Short mmCIF file of C-alpha atoms and ligand atoms in Angstrom, two decimals:
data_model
loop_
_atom_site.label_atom_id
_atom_site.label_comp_id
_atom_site.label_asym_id
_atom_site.label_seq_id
_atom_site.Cartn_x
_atom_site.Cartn_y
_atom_site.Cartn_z
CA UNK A 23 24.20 -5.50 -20.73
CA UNK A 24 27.82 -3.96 -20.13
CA UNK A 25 26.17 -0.64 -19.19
CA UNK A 26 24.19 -2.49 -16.52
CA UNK A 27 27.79 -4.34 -15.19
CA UNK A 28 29.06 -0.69 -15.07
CA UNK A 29 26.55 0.62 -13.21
CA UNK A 30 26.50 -2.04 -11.07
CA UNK A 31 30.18 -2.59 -10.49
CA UNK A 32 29.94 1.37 -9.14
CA UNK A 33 26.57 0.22 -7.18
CA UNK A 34 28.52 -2.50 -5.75
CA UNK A 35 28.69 -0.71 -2.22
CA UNK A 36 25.15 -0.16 -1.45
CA UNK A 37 24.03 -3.44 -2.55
CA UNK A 38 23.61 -5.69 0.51
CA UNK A 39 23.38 -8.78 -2.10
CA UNK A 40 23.51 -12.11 -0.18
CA UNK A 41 22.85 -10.62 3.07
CA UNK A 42 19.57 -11.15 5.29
CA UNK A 43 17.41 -8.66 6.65
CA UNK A 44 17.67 -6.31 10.03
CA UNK A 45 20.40 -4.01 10.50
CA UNK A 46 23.08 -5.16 8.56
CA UNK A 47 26.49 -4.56 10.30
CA UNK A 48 28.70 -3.60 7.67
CA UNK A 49 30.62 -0.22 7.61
CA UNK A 50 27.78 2.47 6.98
CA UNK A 51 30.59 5.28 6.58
CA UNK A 52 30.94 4.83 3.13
CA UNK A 53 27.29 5.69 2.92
CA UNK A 54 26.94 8.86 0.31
CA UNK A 55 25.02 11.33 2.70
CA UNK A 56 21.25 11.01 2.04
CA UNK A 57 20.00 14.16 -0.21
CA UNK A 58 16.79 15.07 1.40
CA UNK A 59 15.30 17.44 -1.23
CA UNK A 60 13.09 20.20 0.56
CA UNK A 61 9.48 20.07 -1.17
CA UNK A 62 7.48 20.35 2.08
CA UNK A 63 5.53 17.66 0.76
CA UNK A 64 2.94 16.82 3.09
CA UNK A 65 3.04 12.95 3.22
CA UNK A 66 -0.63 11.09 4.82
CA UNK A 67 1.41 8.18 6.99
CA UNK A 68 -0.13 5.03 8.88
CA UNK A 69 0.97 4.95 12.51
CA UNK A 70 4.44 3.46 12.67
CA UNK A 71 5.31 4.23 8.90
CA UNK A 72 8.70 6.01 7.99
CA UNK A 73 8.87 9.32 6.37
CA UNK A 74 9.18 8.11 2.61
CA UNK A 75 12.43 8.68 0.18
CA UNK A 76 11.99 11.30 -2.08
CA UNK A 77 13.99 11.45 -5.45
CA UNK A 78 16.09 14.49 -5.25
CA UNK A 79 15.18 15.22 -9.16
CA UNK A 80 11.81 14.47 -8.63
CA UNK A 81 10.36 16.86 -5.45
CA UNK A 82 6.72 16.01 -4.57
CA UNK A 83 3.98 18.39 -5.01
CA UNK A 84 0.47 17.86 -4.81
CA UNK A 85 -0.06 19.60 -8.40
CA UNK A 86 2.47 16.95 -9.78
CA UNK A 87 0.54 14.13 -7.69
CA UNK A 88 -2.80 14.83 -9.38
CA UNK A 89 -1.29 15.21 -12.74
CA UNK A 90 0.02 11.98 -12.03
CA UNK A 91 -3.04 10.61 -11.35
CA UNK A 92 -4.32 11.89 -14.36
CA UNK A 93 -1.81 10.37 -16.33
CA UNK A 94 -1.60 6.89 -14.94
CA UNK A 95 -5.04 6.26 -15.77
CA UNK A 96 -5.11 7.83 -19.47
CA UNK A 97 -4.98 5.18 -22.28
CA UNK A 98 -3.82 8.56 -24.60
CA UNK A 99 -0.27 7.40 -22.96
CA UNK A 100 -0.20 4.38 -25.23
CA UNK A 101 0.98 4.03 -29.07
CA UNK A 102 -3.33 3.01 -30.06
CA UNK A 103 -4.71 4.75 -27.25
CA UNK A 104 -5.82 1.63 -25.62
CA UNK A 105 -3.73 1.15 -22.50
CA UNK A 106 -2.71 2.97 -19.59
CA UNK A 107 -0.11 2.41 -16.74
CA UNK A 108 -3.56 1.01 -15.16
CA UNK A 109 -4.43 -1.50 -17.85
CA UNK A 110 -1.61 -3.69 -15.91
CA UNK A 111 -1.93 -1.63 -12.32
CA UNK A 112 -5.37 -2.19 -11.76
CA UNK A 113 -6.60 -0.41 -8.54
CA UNK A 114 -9.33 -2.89 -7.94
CA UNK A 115 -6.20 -5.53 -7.33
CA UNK A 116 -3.85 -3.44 -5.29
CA UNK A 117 -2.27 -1.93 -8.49
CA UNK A 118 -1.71 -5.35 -9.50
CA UNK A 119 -3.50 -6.99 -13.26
CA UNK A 120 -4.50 -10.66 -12.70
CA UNK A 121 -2.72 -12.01 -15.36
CA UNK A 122 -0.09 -14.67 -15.35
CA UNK A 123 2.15 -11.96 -17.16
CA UNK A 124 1.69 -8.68 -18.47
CA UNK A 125 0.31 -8.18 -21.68
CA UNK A 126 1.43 -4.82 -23.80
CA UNK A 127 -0.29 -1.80 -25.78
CA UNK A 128 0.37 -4.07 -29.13
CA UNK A 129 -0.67 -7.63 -27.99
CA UNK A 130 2.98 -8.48 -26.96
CA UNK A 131 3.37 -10.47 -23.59
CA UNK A 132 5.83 -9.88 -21.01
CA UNK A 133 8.52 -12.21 -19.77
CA UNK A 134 6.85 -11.23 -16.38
CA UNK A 135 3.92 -10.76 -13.73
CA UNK A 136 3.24 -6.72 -13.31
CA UNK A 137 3.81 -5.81 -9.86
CA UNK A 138 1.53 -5.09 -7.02
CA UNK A 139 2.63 -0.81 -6.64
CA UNK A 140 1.75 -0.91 -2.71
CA UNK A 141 4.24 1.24 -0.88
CA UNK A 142 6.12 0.98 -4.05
CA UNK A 143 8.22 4.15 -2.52
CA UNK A 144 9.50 2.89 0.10
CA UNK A 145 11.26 -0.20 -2.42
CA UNK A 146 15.33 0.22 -2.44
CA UNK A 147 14.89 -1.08 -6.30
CA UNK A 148 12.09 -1.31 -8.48
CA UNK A 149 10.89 -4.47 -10.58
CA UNK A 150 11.82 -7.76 -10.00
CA UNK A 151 15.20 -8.13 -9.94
CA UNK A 152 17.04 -4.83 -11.57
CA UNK A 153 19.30 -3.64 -9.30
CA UNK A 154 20.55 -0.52 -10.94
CA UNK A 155 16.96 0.87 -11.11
CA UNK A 156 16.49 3.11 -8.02
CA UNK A 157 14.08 5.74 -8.94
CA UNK A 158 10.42 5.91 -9.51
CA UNK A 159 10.48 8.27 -12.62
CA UNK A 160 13.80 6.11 -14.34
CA UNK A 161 11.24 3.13 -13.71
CA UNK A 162 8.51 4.79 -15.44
CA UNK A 163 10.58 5.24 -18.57
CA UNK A 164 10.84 1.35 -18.68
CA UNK A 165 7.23 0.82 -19.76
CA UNK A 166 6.67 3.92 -21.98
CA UNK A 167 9.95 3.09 -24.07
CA UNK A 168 10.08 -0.67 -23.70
CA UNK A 169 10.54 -2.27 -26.98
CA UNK A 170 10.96 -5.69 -26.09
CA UNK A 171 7.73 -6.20 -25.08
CA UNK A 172 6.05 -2.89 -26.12
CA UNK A 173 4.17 -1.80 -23.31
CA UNK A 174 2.72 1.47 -23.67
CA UNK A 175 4.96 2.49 -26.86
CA UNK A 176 6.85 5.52 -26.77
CA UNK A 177 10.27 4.39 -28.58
CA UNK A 178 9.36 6.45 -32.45
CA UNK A 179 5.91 7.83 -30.99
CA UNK A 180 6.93 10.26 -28.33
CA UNK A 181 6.26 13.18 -30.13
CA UNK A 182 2.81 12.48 -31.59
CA UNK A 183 2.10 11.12 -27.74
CA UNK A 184 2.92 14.07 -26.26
CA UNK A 185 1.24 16.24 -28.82
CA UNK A 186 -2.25 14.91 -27.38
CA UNK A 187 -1.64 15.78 -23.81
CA UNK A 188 -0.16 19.34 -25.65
CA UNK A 189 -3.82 20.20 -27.35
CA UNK A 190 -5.58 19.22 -24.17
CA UNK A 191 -6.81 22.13 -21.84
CA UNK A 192 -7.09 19.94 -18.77
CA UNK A 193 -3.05 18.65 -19.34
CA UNK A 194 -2.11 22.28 -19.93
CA UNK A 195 -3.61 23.30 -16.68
CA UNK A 196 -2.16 20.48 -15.16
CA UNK A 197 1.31 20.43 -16.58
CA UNK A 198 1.81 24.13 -15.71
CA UNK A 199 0.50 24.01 -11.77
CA UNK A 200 2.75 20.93 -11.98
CA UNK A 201 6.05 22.31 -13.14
CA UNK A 202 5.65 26.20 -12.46
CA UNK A 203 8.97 27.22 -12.62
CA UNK A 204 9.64 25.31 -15.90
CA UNK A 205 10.07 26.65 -19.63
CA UNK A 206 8.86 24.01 -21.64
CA UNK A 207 5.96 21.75 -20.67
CA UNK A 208 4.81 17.83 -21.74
CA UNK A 209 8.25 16.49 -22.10
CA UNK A 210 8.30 12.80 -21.37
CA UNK A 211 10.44 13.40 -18.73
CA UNK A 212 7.69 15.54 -16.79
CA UNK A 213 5.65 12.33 -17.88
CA UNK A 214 7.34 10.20 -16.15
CA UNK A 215 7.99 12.72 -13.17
CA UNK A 216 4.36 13.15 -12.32
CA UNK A 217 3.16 9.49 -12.65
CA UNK A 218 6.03 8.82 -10.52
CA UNK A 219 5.10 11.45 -8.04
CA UNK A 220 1.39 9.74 -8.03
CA UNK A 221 2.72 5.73 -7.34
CA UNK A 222 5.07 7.83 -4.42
CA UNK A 223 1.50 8.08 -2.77
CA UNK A 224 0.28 4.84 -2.57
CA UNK A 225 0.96 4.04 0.62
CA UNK A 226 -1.16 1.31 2.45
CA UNK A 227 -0.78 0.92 5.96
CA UNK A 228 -4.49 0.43 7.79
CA UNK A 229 -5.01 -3.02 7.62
CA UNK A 230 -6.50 -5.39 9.99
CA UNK A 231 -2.80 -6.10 11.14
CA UNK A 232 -1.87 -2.76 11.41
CA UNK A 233 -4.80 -1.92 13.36
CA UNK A 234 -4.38 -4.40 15.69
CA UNK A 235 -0.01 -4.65 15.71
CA UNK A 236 0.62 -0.86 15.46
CA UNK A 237 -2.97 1.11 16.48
CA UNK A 238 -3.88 -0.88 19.61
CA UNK A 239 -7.05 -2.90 18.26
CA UNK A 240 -5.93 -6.36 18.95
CA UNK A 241 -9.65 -7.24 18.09
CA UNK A 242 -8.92 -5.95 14.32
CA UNK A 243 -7.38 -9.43 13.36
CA UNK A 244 -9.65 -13.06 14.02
CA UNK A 245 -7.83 -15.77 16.09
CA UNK A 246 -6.99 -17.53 13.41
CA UNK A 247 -4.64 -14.80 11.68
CA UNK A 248 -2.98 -14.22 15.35
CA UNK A 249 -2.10 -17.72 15.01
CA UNK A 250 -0.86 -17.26 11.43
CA UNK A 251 1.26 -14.50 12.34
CA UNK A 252 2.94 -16.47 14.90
CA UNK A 253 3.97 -19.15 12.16
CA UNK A 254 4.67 -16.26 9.66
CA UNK A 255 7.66 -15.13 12.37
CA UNK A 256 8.94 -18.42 13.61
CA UNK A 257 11.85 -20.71 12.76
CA UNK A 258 9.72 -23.22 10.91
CA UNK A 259 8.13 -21.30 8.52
CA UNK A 260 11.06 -18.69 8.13
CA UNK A 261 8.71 -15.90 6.06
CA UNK A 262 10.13 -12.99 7.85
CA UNK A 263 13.45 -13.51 7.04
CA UNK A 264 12.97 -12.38 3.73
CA UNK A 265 9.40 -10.67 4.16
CA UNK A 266 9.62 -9.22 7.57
CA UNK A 267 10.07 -5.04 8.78
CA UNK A 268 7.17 -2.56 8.70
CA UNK A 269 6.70 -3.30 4.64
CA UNK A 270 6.91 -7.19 4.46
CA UNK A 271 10.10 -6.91 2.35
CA UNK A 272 13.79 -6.82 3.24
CA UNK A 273 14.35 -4.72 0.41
CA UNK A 274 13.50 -0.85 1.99
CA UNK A 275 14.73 2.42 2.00
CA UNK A 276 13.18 5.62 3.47
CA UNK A 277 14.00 8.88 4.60
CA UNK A 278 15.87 7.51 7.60
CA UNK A 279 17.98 4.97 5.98
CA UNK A 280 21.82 5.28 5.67
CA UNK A 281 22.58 2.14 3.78
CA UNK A 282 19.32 1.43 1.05
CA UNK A 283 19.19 -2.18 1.55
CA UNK A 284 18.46 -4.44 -1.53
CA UNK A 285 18.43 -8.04 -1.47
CA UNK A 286 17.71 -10.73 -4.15
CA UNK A 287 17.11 -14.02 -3.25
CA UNK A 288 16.53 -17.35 -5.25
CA UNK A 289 13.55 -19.37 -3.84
CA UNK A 290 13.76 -23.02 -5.34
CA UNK A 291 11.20 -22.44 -8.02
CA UNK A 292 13.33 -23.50 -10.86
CA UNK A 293 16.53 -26.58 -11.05
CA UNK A 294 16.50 -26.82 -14.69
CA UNK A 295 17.97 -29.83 -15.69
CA UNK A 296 19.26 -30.32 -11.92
CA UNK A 297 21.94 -27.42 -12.52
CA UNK A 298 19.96 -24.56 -11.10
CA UNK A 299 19.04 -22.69 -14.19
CA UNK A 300 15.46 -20.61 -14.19
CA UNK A 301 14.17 -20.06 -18.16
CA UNK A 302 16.65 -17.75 -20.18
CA UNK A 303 15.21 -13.96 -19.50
CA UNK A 304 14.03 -15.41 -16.23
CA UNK A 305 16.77 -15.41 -14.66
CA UNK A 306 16.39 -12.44 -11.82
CA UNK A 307 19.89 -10.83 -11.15
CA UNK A 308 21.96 -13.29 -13.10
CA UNK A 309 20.74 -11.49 -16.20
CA UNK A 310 22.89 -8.53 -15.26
CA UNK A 311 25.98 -9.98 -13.78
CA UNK A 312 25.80 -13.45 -15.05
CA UNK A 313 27.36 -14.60 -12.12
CA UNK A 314 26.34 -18.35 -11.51
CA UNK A 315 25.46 -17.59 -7.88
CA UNK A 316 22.88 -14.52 -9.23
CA UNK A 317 20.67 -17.55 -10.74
CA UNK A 318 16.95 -17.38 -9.83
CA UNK A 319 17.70 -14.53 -7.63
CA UNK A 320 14.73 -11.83 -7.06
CA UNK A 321 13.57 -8.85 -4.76
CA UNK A 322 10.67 -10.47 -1.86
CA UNK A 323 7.97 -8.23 -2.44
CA UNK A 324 5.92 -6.76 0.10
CA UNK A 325 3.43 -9.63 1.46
CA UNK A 326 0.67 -6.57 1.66
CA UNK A 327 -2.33 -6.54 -0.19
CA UNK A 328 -1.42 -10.00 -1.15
CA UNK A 329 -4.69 -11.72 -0.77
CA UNK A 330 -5.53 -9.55 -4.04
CA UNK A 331 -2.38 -9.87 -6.25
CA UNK A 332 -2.39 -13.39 -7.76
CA UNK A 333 -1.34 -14.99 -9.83
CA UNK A 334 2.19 -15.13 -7.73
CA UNK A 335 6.20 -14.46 -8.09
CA UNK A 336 7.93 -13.03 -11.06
CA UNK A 337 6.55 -15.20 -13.70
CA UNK A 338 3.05 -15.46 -12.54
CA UNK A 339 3.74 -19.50 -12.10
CA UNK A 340 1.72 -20.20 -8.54
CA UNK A 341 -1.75 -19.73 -8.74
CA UNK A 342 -3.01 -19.04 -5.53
CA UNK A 343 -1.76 -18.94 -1.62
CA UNK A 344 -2.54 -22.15 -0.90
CA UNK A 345 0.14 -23.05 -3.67
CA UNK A 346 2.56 -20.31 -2.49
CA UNK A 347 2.31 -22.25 1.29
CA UNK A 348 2.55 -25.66 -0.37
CA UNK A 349 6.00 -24.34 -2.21
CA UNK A 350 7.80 -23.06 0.18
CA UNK A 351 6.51 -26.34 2.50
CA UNK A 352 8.32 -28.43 0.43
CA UNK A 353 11.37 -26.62 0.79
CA UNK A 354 10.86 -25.34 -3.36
CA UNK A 355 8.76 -26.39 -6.07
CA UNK A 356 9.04 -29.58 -8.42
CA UNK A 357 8.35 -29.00 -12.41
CA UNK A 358 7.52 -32.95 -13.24
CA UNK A 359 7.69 -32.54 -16.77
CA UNK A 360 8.57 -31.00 -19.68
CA UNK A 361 11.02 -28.05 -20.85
CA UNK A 362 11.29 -26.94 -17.07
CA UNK A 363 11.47 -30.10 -15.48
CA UNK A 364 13.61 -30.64 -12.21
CA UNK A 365 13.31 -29.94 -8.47
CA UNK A 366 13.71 -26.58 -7.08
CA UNK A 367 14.20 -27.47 -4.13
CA UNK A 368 17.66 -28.85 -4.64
CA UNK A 369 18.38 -25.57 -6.94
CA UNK A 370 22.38 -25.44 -5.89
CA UNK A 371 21.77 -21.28 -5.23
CA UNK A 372 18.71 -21.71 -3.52
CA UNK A 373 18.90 -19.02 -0.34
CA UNK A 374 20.14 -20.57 2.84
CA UNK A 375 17.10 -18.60 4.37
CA UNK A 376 14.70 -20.75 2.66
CA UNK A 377 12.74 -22.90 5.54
CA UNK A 378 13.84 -26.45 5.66
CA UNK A 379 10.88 -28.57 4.29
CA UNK A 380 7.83 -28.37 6.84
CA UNK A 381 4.61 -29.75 7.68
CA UNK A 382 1.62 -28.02 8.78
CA UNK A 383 -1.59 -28.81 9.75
CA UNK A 384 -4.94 -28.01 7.79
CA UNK A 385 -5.92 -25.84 10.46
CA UNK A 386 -2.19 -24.20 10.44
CA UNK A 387 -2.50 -23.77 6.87
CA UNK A 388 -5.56 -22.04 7.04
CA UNK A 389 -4.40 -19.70 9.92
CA UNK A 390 -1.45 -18.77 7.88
CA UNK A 391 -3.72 -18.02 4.50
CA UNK A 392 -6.31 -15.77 7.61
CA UNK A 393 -2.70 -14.14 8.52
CA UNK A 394 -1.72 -13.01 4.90
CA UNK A 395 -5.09 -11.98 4.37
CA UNK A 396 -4.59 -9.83 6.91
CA UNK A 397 -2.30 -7.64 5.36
CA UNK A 398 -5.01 -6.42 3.01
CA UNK A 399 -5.56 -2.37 3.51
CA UNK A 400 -9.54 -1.56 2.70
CA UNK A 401 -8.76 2.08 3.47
CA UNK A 402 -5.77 1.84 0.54
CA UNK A 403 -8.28 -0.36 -1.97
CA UNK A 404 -11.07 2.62 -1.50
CA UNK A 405 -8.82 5.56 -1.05
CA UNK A 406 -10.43 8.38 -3.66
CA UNK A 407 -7.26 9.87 -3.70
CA UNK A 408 -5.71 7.22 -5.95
CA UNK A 409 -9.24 6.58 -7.83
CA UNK A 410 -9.35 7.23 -11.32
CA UNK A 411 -10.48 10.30 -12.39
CA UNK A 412 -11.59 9.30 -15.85
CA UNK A 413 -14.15 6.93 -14.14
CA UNK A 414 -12.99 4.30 -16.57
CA UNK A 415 -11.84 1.72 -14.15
CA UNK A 416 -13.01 1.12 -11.28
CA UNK A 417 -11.85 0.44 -7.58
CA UNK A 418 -12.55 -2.82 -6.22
CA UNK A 419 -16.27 -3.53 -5.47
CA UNK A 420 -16.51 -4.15 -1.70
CA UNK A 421 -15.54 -0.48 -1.64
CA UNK A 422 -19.38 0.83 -3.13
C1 LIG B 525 2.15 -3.89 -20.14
C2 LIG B 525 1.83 -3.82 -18.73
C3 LIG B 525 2.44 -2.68 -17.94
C4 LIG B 525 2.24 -1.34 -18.16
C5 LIG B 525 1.48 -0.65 -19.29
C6 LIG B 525 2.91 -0.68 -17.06
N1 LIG B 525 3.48 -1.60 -16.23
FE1 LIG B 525 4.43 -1.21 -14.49
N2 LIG B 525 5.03 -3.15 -14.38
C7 LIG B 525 4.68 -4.13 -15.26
C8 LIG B 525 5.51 -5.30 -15.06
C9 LIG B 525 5.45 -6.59 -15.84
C10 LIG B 525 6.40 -4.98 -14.01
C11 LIG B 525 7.56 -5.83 -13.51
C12 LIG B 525 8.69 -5.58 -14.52
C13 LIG B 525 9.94 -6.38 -14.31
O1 LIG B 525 10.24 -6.81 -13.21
O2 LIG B 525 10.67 -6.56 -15.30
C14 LIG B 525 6.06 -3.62 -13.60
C15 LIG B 525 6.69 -2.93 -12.57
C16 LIG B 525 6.36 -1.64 -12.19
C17 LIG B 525 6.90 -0.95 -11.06
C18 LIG B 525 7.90 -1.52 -10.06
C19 LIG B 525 7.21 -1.99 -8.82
C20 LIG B 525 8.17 -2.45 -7.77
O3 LIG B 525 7.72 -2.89 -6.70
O4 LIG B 525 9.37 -2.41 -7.99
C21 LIG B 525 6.38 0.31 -11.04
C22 LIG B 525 6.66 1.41 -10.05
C23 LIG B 525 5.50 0.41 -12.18
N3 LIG B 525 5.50 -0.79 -12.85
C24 LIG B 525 4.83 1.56 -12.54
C25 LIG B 525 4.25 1.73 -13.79
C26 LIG B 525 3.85 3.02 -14.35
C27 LIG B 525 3.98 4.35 -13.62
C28 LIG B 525 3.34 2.77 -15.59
C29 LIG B 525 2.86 3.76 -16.61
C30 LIG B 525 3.86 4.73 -17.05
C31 LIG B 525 3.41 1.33 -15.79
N4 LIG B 525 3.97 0.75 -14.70
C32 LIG B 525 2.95 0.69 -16.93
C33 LIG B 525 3.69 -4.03 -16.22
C34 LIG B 525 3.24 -2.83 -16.75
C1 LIG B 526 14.80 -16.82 1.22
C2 LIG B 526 13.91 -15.70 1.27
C3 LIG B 526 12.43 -16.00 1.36
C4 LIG B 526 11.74 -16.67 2.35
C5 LIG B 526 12.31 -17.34 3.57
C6 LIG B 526 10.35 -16.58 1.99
N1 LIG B 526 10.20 -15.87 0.83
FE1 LIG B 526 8.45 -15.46 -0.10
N2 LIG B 526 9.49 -14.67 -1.69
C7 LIG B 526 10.86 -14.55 -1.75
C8 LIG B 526 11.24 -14.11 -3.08
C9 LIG B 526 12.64 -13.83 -3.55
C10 LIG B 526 10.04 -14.00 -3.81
C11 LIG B 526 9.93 -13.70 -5.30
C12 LIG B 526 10.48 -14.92 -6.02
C13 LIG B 526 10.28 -14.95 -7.50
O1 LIG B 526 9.35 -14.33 -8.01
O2 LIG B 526 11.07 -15.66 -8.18
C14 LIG B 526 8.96 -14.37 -2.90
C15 LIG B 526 7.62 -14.36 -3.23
C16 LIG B 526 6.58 -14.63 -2.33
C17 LIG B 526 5.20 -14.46 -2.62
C18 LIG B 526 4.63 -13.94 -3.94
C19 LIG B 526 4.67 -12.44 -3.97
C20 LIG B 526 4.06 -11.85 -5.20
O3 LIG B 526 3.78 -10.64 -5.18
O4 LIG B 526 3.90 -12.54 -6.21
C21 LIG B 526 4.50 -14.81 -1.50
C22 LIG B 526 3.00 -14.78 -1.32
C23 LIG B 526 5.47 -15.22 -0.52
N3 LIG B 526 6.73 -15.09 -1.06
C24 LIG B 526 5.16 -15.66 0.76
C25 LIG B 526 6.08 -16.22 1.63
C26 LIG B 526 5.74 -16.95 2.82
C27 LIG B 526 4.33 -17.19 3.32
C28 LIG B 526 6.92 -17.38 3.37
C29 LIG B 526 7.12 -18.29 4.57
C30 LIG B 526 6.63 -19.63 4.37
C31 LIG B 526 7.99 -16.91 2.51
N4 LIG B 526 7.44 -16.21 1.46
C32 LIG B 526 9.33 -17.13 2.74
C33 LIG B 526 11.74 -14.78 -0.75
C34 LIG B 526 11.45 -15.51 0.41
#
C-alpha cells in the first residue's frame, strides 16, 4: 500500500478527485506536455470520436494488434491452460462475463465484477477504482500476475507460459512481425504489450444513438429512447453528471486532452452500520489513501453497451437496469439485513452529484431502460476484427 500513497501523492496533480465533469477550470499549465508517440497507427473512428491516447512505450501496430488478438483469446495464457483474458471478457457481452464477480484460472473468485473493455482506451484509469494505473499494458500485468485472486497465473509460471507461445510457429511469426526491431521475443512484457495494443481497438461508437445524435439519422433511436435521453440529461435524473461526454464517463483522456481527467465517486450503495463503510477490499479509492472521504468511491463507467453487461457496479450487486433505475431513484440503495445492513442513501460521502430521490413514471422508466439500450453498438458486438480467431468463443448470436 505505501508504494500506491507514493505514487499517488506524485499523481496528486492530474487527479481531478472530487471534481465533476466538463472542462474543469483549474490551472492546466502544470500539465506535463502530452507525448504523442509517432506509430502512424491508422485508428477506424465513429463520427465525432477523438483521436485515442496512445502509450508512449507501447506504439500501435497492426502486427502487434493481431498478435493481441491472438493472445487475448488463448487459454495457453493461463497456469492449466483453461482460461484466457476472454474467459472473463466475453465478446458476446461487450467484453464483459456475466458473472456477479470474476472467477480465476484456479477456481478463486474476485472481490469484483470484470469490466465491460468498450472504448477501454480512451479511460484516464483502468479498473474500478485504482488511480495510479494509467496504462493498458501495466493493467494487463494485473491479471497475468495477480495472486490474490489468481487470475490467469503467471506469478512462478512465467517461464513455462511463455515457453508454449516460444515452440509455437504461429506466435513466432507473430511475435517477430510484432516487435521487428527487437532482440529477444515472448517476454511477458511483449505479452502484455500486444493484448494491450488489441483492447486499444475496441472502440464502439455506431449505435442507434450515435446514428441518430452524431450521423444525422434521428430515425435510428424509437420515441421512447428520445424521451429517455431527455431524462438521462436533466436535473432530475442527474446521469450525465457523472456519465455524460462522447464516452458516457467523466473519467476520459485522448489524444487532445491536456489535463487526463479521473474522477471517483461514491454512489450510496453501501452505509455500513450508518457510518459509510462499503465491505473491507470494497472500498474503491479509500483502499489506497484511506482517507475517510475516499469511502465507496469508484470510476462511472461508460453507460455503452450496457444493455449487455449485467450483473452491475463494482461488486456485481444490482441485477439488472430496472434495479440500477430503482437505486439511484431512491437517492442510494438500502441493505435490510444482515452483515451489510444500512441505508446508502444516507452514506455521509455519498457524491453531492447523486440525484435527490425521484419518482418516475412506468412509462418514464421504460423510456429511460429504451434510452440505455440505446447505447448498444451492433457494428462493435459483430466486428470480425475483434472476433476470436481460435473460433472457441463466439460473438454474440444476433450477429449470425
Ligand atoms: C479472472 C477474470 C479476468 C481475467 C482472466 C482477465 N480479467 Fe480483465 N478484469 C477483470 C476484473 C474483475 C476487472 C476489474 C478489476 C478491478 O477493478 O479490480 C478487470 C478489468 C480489466 C480492464 C480495465 C477496464 C477498465 O475500464 O478500466 C482491462 C483493460 C482488462 N481487464 C483487460 C484484461 C486483459 C487484457 C486480460 C488478459 C491478459 C484480462 N483482462 C484478464 C477480470 C479478468
Ligand atoms: C455521482 C455520480 C453518478 C451519478 C449522478 C450517476 N452515476 Fe451511475 N455510476 C456512478 C458510479 C461511481 C458507478 C460505479 C459505482 C460502483 O460500482 O460502486 C456507476 C455505475 C452505474 C451503472 C453500472 C455500470 C456497470 O458497468 O456496472 C449504471 C448502469 C449507471 N451507473 C447508470 C446511471 C444512471 C441511469 C444514472 C442517472 C439516474 C446514473 N448512473 C447517475 C456514478 C454516478
Amino acid at each position: 500500500m505505501s508504494r500506491g500513497l507514493i505514487r499517488i501523492g506524485a499523481l496528486a496533480g492530474l487527479l481531478a478527485v472530487g471534481g465533476c465533469g466538463g472542462d474543469d477550470s483549474g490551472d492546466n499549465s502544470s500539465a506535463p506536455p502530452q507525448e504523442l508517440p509517432r506509430s502512424g497507427y491508422s485508428w477506424s473512428l465513429p463520427p465525432g470520436f477523438p483521436t485515442p491516447q496512445e502509450f508512449a512505450e507501447n506504439p500501435l501496430s497492426d502486427a502487434k494488434v493481431e498478435l493481441g488478438r491472438h493472445l487475448f483469446y488463448d487459454a495457453r495464457l493461463s497456469i492449466n491452460q483453461t482460461t484466457s483474458c476472454a474467459s472473463c471478457h466475453l465478446p458476446a457481452r461487450a467484453f464483459a462475463d456475466g458473472r456477479v464477480t470474476a472467477v480465476g484460472a484456479t477456481g478463486q473468485v474476485h472481490l469484483r465484477n470484470a469490466m465491460s473493455l468498450t472504448n477501454v482506451v480512451y479511460n484516464a484509469t483502468f479498473d474500478w477504482a485504482n488511480p495510479v494505473l494509467t496504462t493498458l499494458h501495466q493493467q494487463a500485468l494485473t491479471p497475468m500476475f495477480n495472486e490474490f485472486p489468481v487470475e490467469l497465473g503467471w506469478a512462478d509460471h512465467e517461464a513455462e507460459i511463455l515457453d508454449r507461445l516460444r515452440y509455437d510457429p504461429l506466435y513466432q511469426d507473430l511475435f517477430v512481425a510484432a516487435y521487428p526491431d527487437a532482440t529477444d521475443h515472448f517476454t511477458a512484457d511483449q505479452v502484455a504489450k500486444g493484448v494491450a495494443a488489441f483492447v486499444s481497438t475496441l472502440i464502439s461508437g455506431n449505435s442507434a444513438y450515435d446514428q441518430s445524435t452524431l450521423q444525422g439519422n434521428r430515425d435510428a433511436m424509437s420515441e421512447a429512447a428520445r424521451r429517455g435521453q431527455e431524462l438521462f440529461f436533466s436535473e432530475r435524473m442527474e446521469c450525465f453528471h457523472c456519465h455524460g461526454g462522447f464516452n458516457f464517463s467523466q473519467s476520459v483522456n485522448h489524444s487532445g486532452t491536456t489535463l487526463p481527467q479521473a474522477e471517483f465517486h461514491n454512489n450510496g450503495l453501501y452505509n455500513i452500520g450508518g457510518a459509510g463503510d462499503y465491505p473491507l477490499g470494497n472500498r474503491g479509492l479509500w483502499e489506497f489513501t484511506q482517507q475517510p472521504a475516499d469511502m465507496g468511491r469508484f470510476r462511472a463507467p461508460t453507460l455503452r453497451n450496457i444493455e449487455l453487461t449485467a450483473p452491475y457496479m463494482h461488486d456485481g450487486s444490482i441485477a439488472t437496469l430496472e434495479e440500477v433505475i430503482d437505486h439511484y431513484a431512491r437517492g442510494g440503495r438500502l441493505v435490510r439485513e444482515g452483515p451489510l445492513a444500512g441505508d446508502g442513501a444516507l452514506n455521509p460521502f455519498k457524491s453531492e452529484l447523486m440525484p435527490a430521490r425521484f419518482s418516475l413514471t412506468d412509462q418514464e422508466k421504460l423510456d429511460i431502460i429504451a434510452f440505455l439500450k440505446s447505447l448498444t453498438d451492433w457494428n462493435f458486438l459483430c466486428n470480425a476484427r475483434f472476433a476470436d480467431p481460435f473460433g472457441n468463443f463466439e460473438r454474440h448470436s444476433d450477429c449470425y
